[in-house]
Amino acid sequence: MDVVNEPIWIPDGRSDGLRKVPWLELLGPGYIAKAFRYAHEADPSAQLVLNEHTLETSTSAAALRRSATLRLLRQLVAEGVPIHALGMQLHIQPFEPFSATVLTTFADSVAALGLRIILTEVDVDDRNLPADEDWRDRMVADAYTKYLTPLLSHSAVEGLITWGISDEFFDTGRSSPRRDGLPGRGLLLDRAYQRKLAWGAVAAALAGKP
């Protein structure tokens, strides 16, 4: 169960990295711990998740987000807050700086807190990829392989949830379409719900899951 979604936003300028939202303004930083405690009281058997985005690249901006996220998770764990997992959103950007070591080191840090990781909102942003569908499908599959192989090989990562079932989702779920007007092809199934190369790439990464 996602309890708190995207609480980190570095551009808001807070020293703790928290996003300025009404909950923060009304209740202070403790709103996050309260949300988890209330959720646990409502359903003690639920796996409670904090979901965050843009943690996966090796850019300086992502590094700041990882640091702020880990700082928040450490605080919650230290306070005995009932949190069980980090939802790591994975809107893969094929041309962003990448480091498998950065990913596994971050996963190590989350695991050291006794938390699990769930890869959430998984897709590939194909807006800047070539128009040719064959080339684009290969590049999308390669992007899945590059990011998912190191993450799914980590013992703390327990699974993934894609950001939609088929490419049909991009007709309504992507606010910024391709500049050339072509439909997006960043998911595992095409608009006819047929498997693409991306399906095989994700299946192979899952097959290597310990």
Coordinates of N, CA and C in Angstrom, one line a residue:
M1 N 0.8 -1.2 0.0 CA 0.0 0.0 0.0 C 0.9 1.2 0.0
D2 N 0.7 2.1 -1.0 CA 1.4 3.4 -1.0 C 0.7 4.3 0.0
V3 N 1.5 4.7 1.0 CA 1.0 5.6 2.1 C 1.3 7.1 1.8
V4 N 2.5 7.3 1.4 CA 3.0 8.7 1.1 C 3.7 8.6 -0.3
N5 N 3.2 9.5 -1.2 CA 3.7 9.5 -2.6 C 4.5 10.8 -2.8
E6 N 5.8 10.6 -3.3 CA 6.6 11.7 -3.7 C 6.7 12.8 -2.7
P7 N 7.2 12.5 -1.5 CA 7.3 13.6 -0.5 C 8.6 14.5 -0.7
I8 N 9.5 14.1 -1.6 CA 10.8 14.8 -1.7 C 10.7 15.7 -3.0
W9 N 11.1 17.0 -2.8 CA 11.2 17.9 -3.9 C 12.3 18.9 -3.6
I10 N 13.5 18.7 -4.1 CA 14.6 19.5 -3.7 C 14.4 21.0 -4.1
P11 N 13.8 21.2 -5.3 CA 13.7 22.7 -5.7 C 12.9 23.5 -4.7
D12 N 12.1 22.9 -3.8 CA 11.4 23.7 -2.9 C 12.3 24.4 -1.8
G13 N 13.5 23.9 -1.8 CA 14.5 24.6 -1.0 C 14.6 24.3 0.5
R14 N 13.9 23.4 1.0 CA 13.9 23.0 2.4 C 15.2 22.2 2.7
S15 N 15.8 22.4 3.9 CA 17.0 21.6 4.2 C 16.8 20.1 4.3
D16 N 15.5 19.7 4.6 CA 15.2 18.3 4.7 C 14.8 17.7 3.3
G17 N 14.7 18.6 2.3 CA 14.3 18.1 1.0 C 12.8 17.8 0.8
L18 N 12.0 18.1 1.8 CA 10.6 17.7 1.7 C 9.9 18.7 0.7
R19 N 8.9 18.1 0.0 CA 8.0 18.9 -0.9 C 7.1 19.7 0.0
K20 N 6.9 21.0 -0.5 CA 5.9 21.9 0.2 C 4.5 21.6 -0.3
V21 N 3.8 20.8 0.5 CA 2.4 20.4 0.2 C 1.6 20.8 1.4
P22 N 0.2 20.9 1.2 CA -0.7 21.3 2.3 C -0.5 20.5 3.6
W23 N -0.2 19.2 3.5 CA 0.0 18.4 4.7 C 1.2 18.9 5.5
L24 N 2.2 19.3 4.8 CA 3.4 19.8 5.5 C 3.1 21.1 6.1
E25 N 2.4 22.0 5.4 CA 2.1 23.3 5.9 C 1.2 23.2 7.2
L26 N 0.3 22.3 7.1 CA -0.7 22.1 8.2 C -0.2 21.4 9.4
L27 N 0.6 20.3 9.2 CA 1.0 19.4 10.3 C 2.5 19.4 10.5
G28 N 3.3 20.0 9.6 CA 4.7 19.9 9.8 C 5.3 18.6 9.2
P29 N 6.6 18.4 9.3 CA 7.2 17.2 8.7 C 6.7 15.9 9.3
G30 N 6.2 16.0 10.5 CA 5.7 14.7 11.1 C 4.5 14.2 10.5
Y31 N 3.9 14.8 9.4 CA 2.7 14.3 8.8 C 3.0 12.9 8.1
I32 N 4.3 12.7 7.7 CA 4.6 11.5 7.0 C 4.6 10.3 8.0
A33 N 5.2 10.5 9.2 CA 5.1 9.4 10.2 C 3.7 9.2 10.7
K34 N 2.9 10.2 10.8 CA 1.5 10.1 11.2 C 0.7 9.3 10.2
A35 N 1.0 9.5 8.9 CA 0.3 8.8 7.8 C 0.5 7.3 7.9
F36 N 1.8 7.0 8.2 CA 2.1 5.5 8.2 C 1.5 4.9 9.5
R37 N 1.6 5.6 10.6 CA 1.0 5.0 11.8 C -0.5 4.9 11.7
Y38 N -1.2 5.8 11.1 CA -2.6 5.7 10.9 C -3.0 4.5 9.9
A39 N -2.2 4.4 8.9 CA -2.4 3.3 7.9 C -2.2 2.0 8.6
H40 N -1.2 1.9 9.5 CA -0.9 0.6 10.2 C -2.0 0.3 11.1
E41 N -2.6 1.3 11.8 CA -3.7 1.1 12.7 C -4.9 0.6 11.9
A42 N -5.1 1.1 10.7 CA -6.3 0.7 9.9 C -6.1 -0.7 9.4
D43 N -4.9 -1.1 9.1 CA -4.6 -2.5 8.5 C -3.3 -2.9 8.9
P44 N -3.2 -3.6 10.1 CA -1.8 -4.0 10.6 C -1.1 -5.0 9.7
S45 N -1.8 -5.7 8.8 CA -1.2 -6.7 8.0 C -0.7 -6.1 6.7
A46 N -1.0 -4.8 6.4 CA -0.6 -4.3 5.1 C 0.9 -3.9 5.0
Q47 N 1.5 -4.1 3.8 CA 2.8 -3.7 3.6 C 2.8 -2.2 3.2
L48 N 3.4 -1.4 4.0 CA 3.3 0.1 3.9 C 4.5 0.6 3.1
V49 N 4.2 1.5 2.1 CA 5.3 1.9 1.2 C 5.3 3.4 1.1
L50 N 6.5 3.9 1.0 CA 6.8 5.3 0.6 C 7.3 5.3 -0.8
N51 N 6.6 6.0 -1.7 CA 6.9 6.0 -3.1 C 7.6 7.3 -3.5
E52 N 8.7 7.1 -4.3 CA 9.5 8.3 -4.7 C 10.0 8.1 -6.1
H53 N 10.3 9.3 -6.8 CA 10.7 9.2 -8.2 C 12.0 9.8 -8.4
T54 N 12.6 9.6 -9.6 CA 13.8 10.2 -10.1 C 15.0 9.9 -9.1
L55 N 15.1 8.6 -8.8 CA 16.2 8.2 -7.9 C 17.3 7.4 -8.7
E56 N 17.0 7.1 -9.9 CA 17.7 6.0 -10.6 C 18.9 6.4 -11.4
T57 N 19.0 7.7 -11.8 CA 20.1 8.1 -12.7 C 21.4 8.5 -11.8
S58 N 22.5 8.7 -12.5 CA 23.7 9.2 -11.8 C 23.9 10.7 -12.0
T59 N 22.8 11.4 -12.1 CA 22.9 12.9 -12.2 C 23.1 13.5 -10.8
S60 N 23.6 14.7 -10.7 CA 23.7 15.3 -9.4 C 22.3 15.6 -8.8
A61 N 21.3 15.9 -9.6 CA 20.0 16.1 -9.1 C 19.4 14.8 -8.4
A62 N 19.6 13.7 -9.1 CA 19.2 12.4 -8.6 C 19.9 12.0 -7.3
A63 N 21.2 12.4 -7.2 CA 22.0 12.1 -6.0 C 21.4 12.9 -4.8
L64 N 21.0 14.1 -5.0 CA 20.4 14.9 -4.0 C 19.1 14.2 -3.5
R65 N 18.3 13.7 -4.5 CA 17.0 13.1 -4.1 C 17.3 11.8 -3.4
R66 N 18.3 11.0 -3.8 CA 18.6 9.8 -3.1 C 19.0 10.1 -1.6
S67 N 19.8 11.2 -1.5 CA 20.3 11.5 -0.1 C 19.1 11.9 0.8
A68 N 18.2 12.8 0.2 CA 17.1 13.2 1.0 C 16.1 12.1 1.3
T69 N 15.9 11.2 0.3 CA 15.1 10.0 0.6 C 15.6 9.1 1.7
L70 N 16.9 8.9 1.6 CA 17.5 8.0 2.6 C 17.5 8.7 4.0
R71 N 17.7 10.0 4.0 CA 17.6 10.7 5.3 C 16.2 10.6 5.9
L72 N 15.2 10.7 5.1 CA 13.8 10.5 5.5 C 13.6 9.1 6.0
L73 N 14.0 8.1 5.2 CA 13.8 6.7 5.6 C 14.5 6.4 6.9
R74 N 15.7 6.9 7.1 CA 16.4 6.7 8.4 C 15.7 7.3 9.5
Q75 N 15.2 8.4 9.4 CA 14.4 9.1 10.4 C 13.2 8.3 10.8
L76 N 12.4 7.8 9.8 CA 11.2 7.1 10.1 C 11.5 5.8 10.8
V77 N 12.6 5.1 10.3 CA 13.0 3.8 11.0 C 13.4 4.1 12.4
A78 N 14.2 5.1 12.6 CA 14.7 5.4 13.9 C 13.6 5.7 14.9
E79 N 12.5 6.3 14.4 CA 11.3 6.7 15.2 C 10.4 5.5 15.4
G80 N 10.7 4.3 14.8 CA 9.9 3.2 15.0 C 8.6 3.2 14.2
V81 N 8.6 4.0 13.1 CA 7.4 4.2 12.2 C 7.2 2.9 11.5
P82 N 6.0 2.4 11.4 CA 5.7 1.1 10.6 C 5.8 1.3 9.1
I83 N 7.0 1.4 8.6 CA 7.2 1.4 7.1 C 7.9 0.2 6.7
H84 N 7.6 -0.4 5.6 CA 8.1 -1.7 5.2 C 8.9 -1.6 3.9
A85 N 8.6 -0.7 3.0 CA 9.3 -0.7 1.7 C 9.4 0.7 1.1
L86 N 10.3 0.9 0.2 CA 10.4 2.1 -0.6 C 9.9 1.7 -2.0
G87 N 9.0 2.4 -2.5 CA 8.6 2.3 -3.9 C 9.5 3.2 -4.7
M88 N 10.3 2.6 -5.6 CA 11.3 3.3 -6.4 C 10.7 3.5 -7.8
Q89 N 10.1 4.6 -8.1 CA 9.6 4.8 -9.4 C 10.7 4.8 -10.5
L90 N 10.3 4.2 -11.6 CA 11.4 4.0 -12.6 C 10.8 4.4 -14.0
H91 N 10.7 5.7 -14.2 CA 10.4 6.2 -15.5 C 11.7 6.4 -16.3
I92 N 12.2 5.3 -16.9 CA 13.5 5.2 -17.4 C 13.8 6.2 -18.6
Q93 N 14.8 7.0 -18.4 CA 15.2 8.0 -19.5 C 16.5 7.4 -20.1
P94 N 16.4 6.9 -21.4 CA 17.5 6.2 -22.0 C 18.8 6.9 -22.1
F95 N 18.8 8.2 -22.2 CA 20.0 9.0 -22.4 C 20.5 9.6 -21.2
E96 N 19.9 9.4 -20.0 CA 20.4 10.0 -18.8 C 21.7 9.2 -18.3
P97 N 22.6 9.9 -17.6 CA 23.8 9.2 -17.1 C 23.4 8.0 -16.2
F98 N 24.1 6.9 -16.4 CA 23.7 5.6 -15.8 C 24.9 5.0 -15.1
S99 N 24.6 4.4 -13.9 CA 25.7 3.7 -13.2 C 25.0 2.5 -12.4
A100 N 25.3 1.3 -12.8 CA 24.8 0.2 -12.0 C 25.3 0.2 -10.6
T101 N 26.5 0.7 -10.4 CA 27.0 0.8 -9.0 C 26.2 1.7 -8.2
V102 N 25.8 2.9 -8.8 CA 24.9 3.8 -8.0 C 23.6 3.2 -7.6
L103 N 23.0 2.4 -8.5 CA 21.8 1.7 -8.2 C 21.9 0.7 -7.1
T104 N 22.9 -0.1 -7.2 CA 23.1 -1.2 -6.2 C 23.5 -0.6 -4.8
T105 N 24.3 0.4 -4.9 CA 24.7 1.1 -3.6 C 23.5 1.7 -2.9
F106 N 22.7 2.3 -3.7 CA 21.4 2.9 -3.1 C 20.6 1.8 -2.5
A107 N 20.4 0.7 -3.3 CA 19.6 -0.5 -2.8 C 20.2 -1.0 -1.5
D108 N 21.6 -1.1 -1.4 CA 22.3 -1.5 -0.2 C 21.9 -0.6 1.0
S109 N 21.8 0.7 0.8 CA 21.5 1.6 1.8 C 20.1 1.4 2.3
V110 N 19.2 1.2 1.4 CA 17.8 1.0 1.8 C 17.7 -0.3 2.6
A111 N 18.3 -1.4 2.0 CA 18.3 -2.7 2.7 C 18.9 -2.6 4.1
A112 N 19.9 -1.8 4.3 CA 20.5 -1.7 5.6 C 19.6 -1.2 6.7
L113 N 18.5 -0.5 6.2 CA 17.5 0.0 7.2 C 16.4 -1.1 7.4
G114 N 16.5 -2.3 6.8 CA 15.6 -3.3 7.0 C 14.3 -3.2 6.1
L115 N 14.5 -2.4 5.1 CA 13.3 -2.1 4.2 C 13.5 -2.9 2.9
R116 N 12.4 -3.1 2.2 CA 12.4 -3.7 0.9 C 12.2 -2.6 -0.2
I117 N 12.4 -3.0 -1.4 CA 12.3 -2.0 -2.5 C 11.3 -2.7 -3.5
I118 N 10.4 -1.9 -4.0 CA 9.5 -2.3 -5.1 C 9.7 -1.3 -6.2
L119 N 10.0 -1.8 -7.4 CA 10.1 -0.9 -8.5 C 8.7 -0.5 -9.0
T120 N 8.3 0.7 -9.0 CA 7.0 1.2 -9.3 C 7.0 2.1 -10.6
E121 N 5.8 2.1 -11.2 CA 5.6 3.0 -12.4 C 6.7 2.8 -13.4
V122 N 7.0 1.6 -13.6 CA 8.1 1.2 -14.6 C 7.7 1.4 -16.0
D123 N 8.4 2.2 -16.7 CA 8.3 2.4 -18.2 C 9.6 3.0 -18.7
V124 N 9.6 3.1 -20.1 CA 10.7 3.8 -20.7 C 10.2 5.0 -21.5
D125 N 10.7 6.2 -21.2 CA 10.3 7.4 -21.9 C 11.0 7.4 -23.3
D126 N 10.2 7.2 -24.3 CA 10.7 7.0 -25.6 C 10.5 8.3 -26.5
R127 N 10.2 9.4 -25.8 CA 9.9 10.7 -26.5 C 11.1 11.2 -27.4
N128 N 12.3 10.9 -26.9 CA 13.5 11.3 -27.7 C 14.2 10.2 -28.5
L129 N 13.5 9.1 -28.6 CA 14.1 8.0 -29.4 C 13.6 8.1 -30.8
P130 N 14.3 7.4 -31.8 CA 14.0 7.5 -33.2 C 12.5 7.2 -33.5
A131 N 12.1 7.7 -34.6 CA 10.7 7.4 -35.0 C 10.5 6.0 -35.5
D132 N 11.5 5.4 -36.1 CA 11.4 4.0 -36.6 C 11.1 3.1 -35.5
E133 N 10.0 2.4 -35.7 CA 9.5 1.5 -34.6 C 10.4 0.4 -34.2
D134 N 11.1 -0.2 -35.2 CA 12.0 -1.3 -34.9 C 13.2 -0.8 -34.1
W135 N 13.8 0.3 -34.5 CA 14.9 0.8 -33.7 C 14.4 1.3 -32.3
R136 N 13.3 1.9 -32.3 CA 12.8 2.4 -31.0 C 12.5 1.2 -30.1
D137 N 11.9 0.1 -30.6 CA 11.6 -1.0 -29.7 C 12.9 -1.6 -29.2
R138 N 14.0 -1.7 -30.0 CA 15.2 -2.2 -29.6 C 15.8 -1.4 -28.5
M139 N 15.8 0.0 -28.7 CA 16.3 0.9 -27.7 C 15.6 0.9 -26.4
V140 N 14.2 0.7 -26.5 CA 13.4 0.6 -25.2 C 13.8 -0.7 -24.5
A141 N 13.9 -1.8 -25.2 CA 14.3 -3.1 -24.6 C 15.6 -3.0 -23.9
D142 N 16.6 -2.3 -24.6 CA 17.9 -2.2 -24.1 C 17.9 -1.4 -22.8
A143 N 17.0 -0.3 -22.8 CA 16.9 0.5 -21.6 C 16.4 -0.3 -20.4
Y144 N 15.4 -1.1 -20.6 CA 14.9 -2.0 -19.6 C 16.0 -2.9 -19.0
T145 N 16.7 -3.5 -19.9 CA 17.8 -4.4 -19.5 C 18.8 -3.7 -18.7
K146 N 19.2 -2.5 -19.1 CA 20.3 -1.8 -18.4 C 19.9 -1.5 -17.0
Y147 N 18.7 -1.0 -16.8 CA 18.3 -0.6 -15.4 C 17.8 -1.8 -14.6
L148 N 17.0 -2.7 -15.2 CA 16.4 -3.7 -14.4 C 17.4 -4.8 -14.0
T149 N 18.4 -5.1 -14.8 CA 19.3 -6.2 -14.5 C 20.0 -6.0 -13.2
P150 N 20.6 -4.9 -12.9 CA 21.3 -4.7 -11.6 C 20.3 -4.6 -10.5
L151 N 19.1 -3.9 -10.7 CA 18.2 -3.7 -9.6 C 17.5 -5.1 -9.2
L152 N 17.1 -5.8 -10.2 CA 16.4 -7.1 -9.8 C 17.3 -8.1 -9.3
S153 N 18.6 -8.0 -9.6 CA 19.6 -8.9 -9.0 C 19.8 -8.6 -7.5
H154 N 19.3 -7.5 -7.0 CA 19.6 -7.2 -5.6 C 18.5 -7.8 -4.7
S155 N 18.9 -8.4 -3.6 CA 18.0 -9.2 -2.8 C 16.9 -8.3 -2.1
A156 N 17.1 -7.0 -2.0 CA 16.1 -6.1 -1.4 C 15.0 -5.8 -2.3
V157 N 15.2 -6.0 -3.6 CA 14.2 -5.6 -4.6 C 13.3 -6.8 -4.8
E158 N 12.0 -6.6 -4.5 CA 11.1 -7.8 -4.5 C 10.1 -7.9 -5.7
G159 N 10.2 -6.9 -6.6 CA 9.3 -7.0 -7.8 C 9.2 -5.7 -8.4
L160 N 8.3 -5.6 -9.5 CA 8.1 -4.4 -10.2 C 6.6 -4.3 -10.6
I161 N 6.2 -3.0 -10.8 CA 4.9 -2.7 -11.3 C 5.1 -1.8 -12.5
T162 N 4.5 -2.1 -13.6 CA 4.7 -1.2 -14.8 C 3.7 -0.1 -14.8
W163 N 4.1 1.0 -15.5 CA 3.3 2.2 -15.5 C 2.3 2.1 -16.7
G164 N 1.3 1.1 -16.5 CA 0.4 0.8 -17.6 C 0.6 -0.6 -18.1
I165 N -0.4 -1.1 -18.8 CA -0.3 -2.5 -19.3 C 0.2 -2.5 -20.7
S166 N -0.3 -1.6 -21.6 CA 0.2 -1.6 -23.0 C 0.5 -0.2 -23.4
D167 N 1.0 -0.1 -24.6 CA 1.3 1.3 -25.2 C 0.1 2.1 -25.3
E168 N -1.1 1.5 -25.3 CA -2.3 2.3 -25.3 C -2.4 3.3 -24.2
F169 N -1.7 3.0 -23.1 CA -1.7 3.9 -21.9 C -1.1 5.2 -22.3
F170 N -0.1 5.3 -23.2 CA 0.5 6.5 -23.5 C -0.4 7.5 -24.3
D171 N -1.6 7.0 -24.8 CA -2.5 7.8 -25.4 C -3.2 8.8 -24.4
T172 N -3.3 8.3 -23.2 CA -4.0 9.1 -22.2 C -3.1 9.4 -20.9
G173 N -2.1 8.6 -20.7 CA -1.3 8.7 -19.4 C -0.1 9.5 -19.5
R174 N 0.3 10.0 -20.7 CA 1.6 10.7 -20.8 C 1.2 12.2 -21.2
S175 N 1.5 13.1 -20.3 CA 1.1 14.5 -20.5 C 1.9 15.2 -21.6
S176 N 3.1 14.7 -21.8 CA 4.0 15.3 -22.8 C 4.3 14.3 -24.0
P177 N 3.5 14.4 -25.1 CA 3.7 13.4 -26.1 C 5.0 13.6 -26.9
R178 N 5.3 12.7 -27.9 CA 6.4 12.9 -28.8 C 6.2 14.2 -29.6
R179 N 7.3 14.9 -30.0 CA 7.1 16.1 -30.8 C 6.7 15.7 -32.2
D180 N 7.0 14.5 -32.7 CA 6.6 14.1 -34.0 C 5.2 13.6 -34.1
G181 N 4.5 13.6 -33.0 CA 3.1 13.1 -33.0 C 2.9 11.6 -33.0
L182 N 4.0 10.9 -33.1 CA 3.9 9.4 -33.1 C 3.5 8.9 -31.8
P183 N 2.8 7.8 -31.7 CA 2.4 7.2 -30.4 C 3.6 6.6 -29.7
G184 N 3.6 6.7 -28.4 CA 4.6 6.2 -27.5 C 4.7 4.6 -27.6
R185 N 5.9 4.1 -27.4 CA 6.1 2.6 -27.4 C 7.0 2.2 -26.2
G186 N 6.7 2.7 -25.0 CA 7.6 2.5 -23.9 C 7.2 1.4 -22.9
L187 N 6.1 0.7 -23.2 CA 5.7 -0.4 -22.3 C 5.9 -1.8 -23.0
L188 N 5.5 -2.8 -22.3 CA 5.8 -4.2 -22.7 C 5.0 -4.8 -23.8
L189 N 3.7 -4.3 -23.9 CA 2.8 -4.7 -24.9 C 2.4 -3.6 -25.8
D190 N 2.2 -3.9 -27.1 CA 1.8 -2.9 -28.0 C 0.3 -2.6 -27.9
R191 N -0.3 -1.8 -28.7 CA -1.7 -1.4 -28.6 C -2.6 -2.5 -28.9
A192 N -2.1 -3.6 -29.6 CA -2.9 -4.8 -29.8 C -2.7 -5.8 -28.7
Y193 N -2.0 -5.4 -27.6 CA -1.7 -6.2 -26.5 C -0.8 -7.4 -26.9
Q194 N 0.1 -7.2 -27.8 CA 1.0 -8.2 -28.2 C 2.4 -7.9 -27.6
R195 N 3.1 -8.9 -27.2 CA 4.4 -8.7 -26.6 C 5.4 -8.1 -27.6
K196 N 6.2 -7.2 -27.0 CA 7.3 -6.6 -27.8 C 8.6 -7.1 -27.2
L197 N 9.7 -6.5 -27.8 CA 11.1 -6.9 -27.3 C 11.2 -6.5 -25.8
A198 N 10.5 -5.5 -25.4 CA 10.6 -5.0 -24.0 C 10.1 -6.1 -23.1
W199 N 9.1 -6.9 -23.5 CA 8.6 -8.0 -22.7 C 9.7 -9.0 -22.4
G200 N 10.4 -9.4 -23.5 CA 11.5 -10.3 -23.3 C 12.6 -9.8 -22.4
A201 N 12.9 -8.5 -22.5 CA 14.0 -7.9 -21.7 C 13.6 -7.9 -20.3
V202 N 12.4 -7.6 -19.9 CA 11.9 -7.6 -18.6 C 11.9 -9.0 -18.0
A203 N 11.4 -9.9 -18.9 CA 11.3 -11.3 -18.4 C 12.7 -11.9 -18.1
A204 N 13.7 -11.5 -18.9 CA 15.1 -12.0 -18.7 C 15.6 -11.4 -17.4
A205 N 15.3 -10.1 -17.2 CA 15.8 -9.5 -15.9 C 15.2 -10.2 -14.7
L206 N 13.9 -10.5 -14.8 CA 13.2 -11.2 -13.7 C 13.7 -12.6 -13.5
A207 N 14.1 -13.2 -14.6 CA 14.6 -14.6 -14.5 C 15.9 -14.6 -13.7
G208 N 16.6 -13.5 -13.6 CA 17.9 -13.5 -12.9 C 17.7 -13.1 -11.4
K209 N 16.4 -12.9 -11.0 CA 16.1 -12.5 -9.6 C 16.4 -13.6 -8.7
P210 N 17.2 -13.3 -7.6 CA 17.6 -14.3 -6.7 C 16.4 -14.7 -5.8

